[in-house]
Amino acid sequence: MDFGFSAEDDAFRAEARAWLSEHGEGAQDRRLWERTLGKAGWIGLGWGEGGYGNRTATLTQQVVWAEEYARSGAPARSGHIGEKLLAPTLLAHGSEEQKARFLPPIAVGEELWCQGYSEPGAGSDLAGVRTKGERASDGTYRVTGQKIWTSLAHEADWCFVLARTEPESRRHHGLSFLLVPMDQPGRVEVRPIRQMTGTSDFNEVFFDGAHAEHVVGGEGAGWQVAMSLLGFERGVSTLAQQIGFAAELGRVVETAVRSGAVADPVVRERLVRQWAELRVMRWNALRTLGSSGEEGAPSVAKLLWGGWHQRLGELAVQVRGAVASVGPREWAPSTPYELDAAQQMFLFSRADTIYGGSDQVQRTIIAERVLGLPREPKGVV
């Protein structure tokens, strides 16, 4: 089926694998890959006719591209936060000046972004914001506070920060959505958080009077803008994510057959259930694709895939038996302990039901906004 992409792009899968073999997946390699994608016109497909992105594509074409990208084994993206979260938010709430300033650099892979939402002591309570944005005499803001679990902050050029710009305000009132440059020595500090996998995918970010010129949607509208952004996390990206899930499930099935674990009827039942639930997730994602304003849809999607992936991680080590507790290489006190792919998935997936809004938070959203149950009492910040 022809979706309007040029013939030269039919070889993208081979090109991506060749690029990976020549380069790698370090921070500089990922940045170079973003520029490669931007030069080829593959960033900003869904931005419409405003002239800020590259190619234009229908929703169906975006799905095809996202799924084929996932199938290709192409490098992990470091620009997806800017492309998939900030860009749609700017298109919906940003000024023309902000669109012209920030969208073109994202489209060519030149500027990378991170998300400054979560804070220490607040858990999954996004309204528990203590980071302050004080207006200076020149109309800009000075941001002071701490964000945590900030993905890719160590690579990002910019951070969109939810900050409290109205003194003495409470909860979701008095918040603003600020765009903060990360290159501010002495005012922005990034500290990697070492996880039990041995890697550091997340960071703490400390702001000490960091300068911010841009506020999206106007001062005090931060909560509405932040909620709008979270709605963009479902849809096309969810379908692409499921391609990766299917590949992981396939590897677990292969391991179960190879190890003989598939002879256990309990294991077979779990494998079949994982396959069936993955199909349900796909149909649910297709059902809600392109919809807007459907209360609870993002929460349902998060509940489905978070628990599913966590159970898959458990199954990945179960089918290997006792050998799953041993690393891929002989360990020595002078070298770091290494993990194989299944062990990495098992450990990292423990966080799947926490980050992006815990399961408890998602269930509360569904209960209050969809089922109309009484709201849960919340303390003041």
mmCIF file with all atom_site columns, N, CA and C in Angstrom, residues 172 223 295 364-365 367-370 372-378:
data_model
loop_
_atom_site.group_PDB
_atom_site.id
_atom_site.type_symbol
_atom_site.label_atom_id
_atom_site.label_alt_id
_atom_site.label_comp_id
_atom_site.label_asym_id
_atom_site.label_entity_id
_atom_site.label_seq_id
_atom_site.pdbx_PDB_ins_code
_atom_site.Cartn_x
_atom_site.Cartn_y
_atom_site.Cartn_z
_atom_site.occupancy
_atom_site.B_iso_or_equiv
_atom_site.pdbx_formal_charge
_atom_site.auth_seq_id
_atom_site.auth_comp_id
_atom_site.auth_asym_id
_atom_site.auth_atom_id
_atom_site.pdbx_PDB_model_num
ATOM 1  N N  . HIS A 1 172 ? -3.334  22.915 41.984 1.00 0.00 ? 172 HIS A N  1
ATOM 2  C CA . HIS A 1 172 ? -3.151  23.185 40.562 1.00 0.00 ? 172 HIS A CA 1
ATOM 3  C C  . HIS A 1 172 ? -3.328  24.652 40.202 1.00 0.00 ? 172 HIS A C  1
ATOM 4  N N  . TRP A 1 223 ? -1.367  24.379 34.703 1.00 0.00 ? 223 TRP A N  1
ATOM 5  C CA . TRP A 1 223 ? -2.046  23.096 34.922 1.00 0.00 ? 223 TRP A CA 1
ATOM 6  C C  . TRP A 1 223 ? -2.776  22.645 33.668 1.00 0.00 ? 223 TRP A C  1
ATOM 7  N N  . GLU A 1 295 ? -12.352 11.107 28.329 1.00 0.00 ? 295 GLU A N  1
ATOM 8  C CA . GLU A 1 295 ? -11.896 11.024 29.709 1.00 0.00 ? 295 GLU A CA 1
ATOM 9  C C  . GLU A 1 295 ? -11.499 9.598  30.080 1.00 0.00 ? 295 GLU A C  1
ATOM 10 N N  . THR A 1 364 ? -7.631  6.328  40.294 1.00 0.00 ? 364 THR A N  1
ATOM 11 C CA . THR A 1 364 ? -8.342  7.460  40.880 1.00 0.00 ? 364 THR A CA 1
ATOM 12 C C  . THR A 1 364 ? -8.931  8.350  39.787 1.00 0.00 ? 364 THR A C  1
ATOM 13 N N  . ILE A 1 365 ? -8.159  8.579  38.726 1.00 0.00 ? 365 ILE A N  1
ATOM 14 C CA . ILE A 1 365 ? -8.647  9.395  37.607 1.00 0.00 ? 365 ILE A CA 1
ATOM 15 C C  . ILE A 1 365 ? -9.889  8.758  36.981 1.00 0.00 ? 365 ILE A C  1
ATOM 16 N N  . ALA A 1 367 ? -11.928 6.589  38.373 1.00 0.00 ? 367 ALA A N  1
ATOM 17 C CA . ALA A 1 367 ? -13.034 6.591  39.336 1.00 0.00 ? 367 ALA A CA 1
ATOM 18 C C  . ALA A 1 367 ? -13.724 7.951  39.381 1.00 0.00 ? 367 ALA A C  1
ATOM 19 N N  . GLU A 1 368 ? -12.929 9.024  39.419 1.00 0.00 ? 368 GLU A N  1
ATOM 20 C CA . GLU A 1 368 ? -13.511 10.350 39.603 1.00 0.00 ? 368 GLU A CA 1
ATOM 21 C C  . GLU A 1 368 ? -14.055 10.945 38.307 1.00 0.00 ? 368 GLU A C  1
ATOM 22 N N  . ARG A 1 369 ? -13.280 10.805 37.215 1.00 0.00 ? 369 ARG A N  1
ATOM 23 C CA . ARG A 1 369 ? -13.639 11.524 35.988 1.00 0.00 ? 369 ARG A CA 1
ATOM 24 C C  . ARG A 1 369 ? -14.528 10.709 35.045 1.00 0.00 ? 369 ARG A C  1
ATOM 25 N N  . VAL A 1 370 ? -14.479 9.385  35.146 1.00 0.00 ? 370 VAL A N  1
ATOM 26 C CA . VAL A 1 370 ? -15.300 8.546  34.267 1.00 0.00 ? 370 VAL A CA 1
ATOM 27 C C  . VAL A 1 370 ? -16.507 7.994  35.005 1.00 0.00 ? 370 VAL A C  1
ATOM 28 N N  . GLY A 1 372 ? -17.549 8.966  38.004 1.00 0.00 ? 372 GLY A N  1
ATOM 29 C CA . GLY A 1 372 ? -18.235 9.974  38.795 1.00 0.00 ? 372 GLY A CA 1
ATOM 30 C C  . GLY A 1 372 ? -18.285 9.685  40.277 1.00 0.00 ? 372 GLY A C  1
ATOM 31 N N  . LEU A 1 373 ? -17.340 8.898  40.782 1.00 0.00 ? 373 LEU A N  1
ATOM 32 C CA . LEU A 1 373 ? -17.302 8.598  42.211 1.00 0.00 ? 373 LEU A CA 1
ATOM 33 C C  . LEU A 1 373 ? -16.804 9.814  42.990 1.00 0.00 ? 373 LEU A C  1
ATOM 34 N N  . PRO A 1 374 ? -17.066 9.877  44.294 1.00 0.00 ? 374 PRO A N  1
ATOM 35 C CA . PRO A 1 374 ? -16.627 11.027 45.099 1.00 0.00 ? 374 PRO A CA 1
ATOM 36 C C  . PRO A 1 374 ? -15.115 11.203 45.013 1.00 0.00 ? 374 PRO A C  1
ATOM 37 N N  . ARG A 1 375 ? -14.675 12.452 44.991 1.00 0.00 ? 375 ARG A N  1
ATOM 38 C CA . ARG A 1 375 ? -13.265 12.731 44.875 1.00 0.00 ? 375 ARG A CA 1
ATOM 39 C C  . ARG A 1 375 ? -12.513 12.334 46.151 1.00 0.00 ? 375 ARG A C  1
ATOM 40 N N  . GLU A 1 376 ? -11.291 11.865 45.935 1.00 0.00 ? 376 GLU A N  1
ATOM 41 C CA . GLU A 1 376 ? -10.444 11.483 47.050 1.00 0.00 ? 376 GLU A CA 1
ATOM 42 C C  . GLU A 1 376 ? -9.953  12.727 47.775 1.00 0.00 ? 376 GLU A C  1
ATOM 43 N N  . PRO A 1 377 ? -10.049 12.791 49.121 1.00 0.00 ? 377 PRO A N  1
ATOM 44 C CA . PRO A 1 377 ? -9.560  13.957 49.847 1.00 0.00 ? 377 PRO A CA 1
ATOM 45 C C  . PRO A 1 377 ? -8.065  14.126 49.634 1.00 0.00 ? 377 PRO A C  1
ATOM 46 N N  . LYS A 1 378 ? -7.630  15.360 49.427 1.00 0.00 ? 378 LYS A N  1
ATOM 47 C CA . LYS A 1 378 ? -6.213  15.670 49.236 1.00 0.00 ? 378 LYS A CA 1
ATOM 48 C C  . LYS A 1 378 ? -5.812  16.760 50.209 1.00 0.00 ? 378 LYS A C  1
#
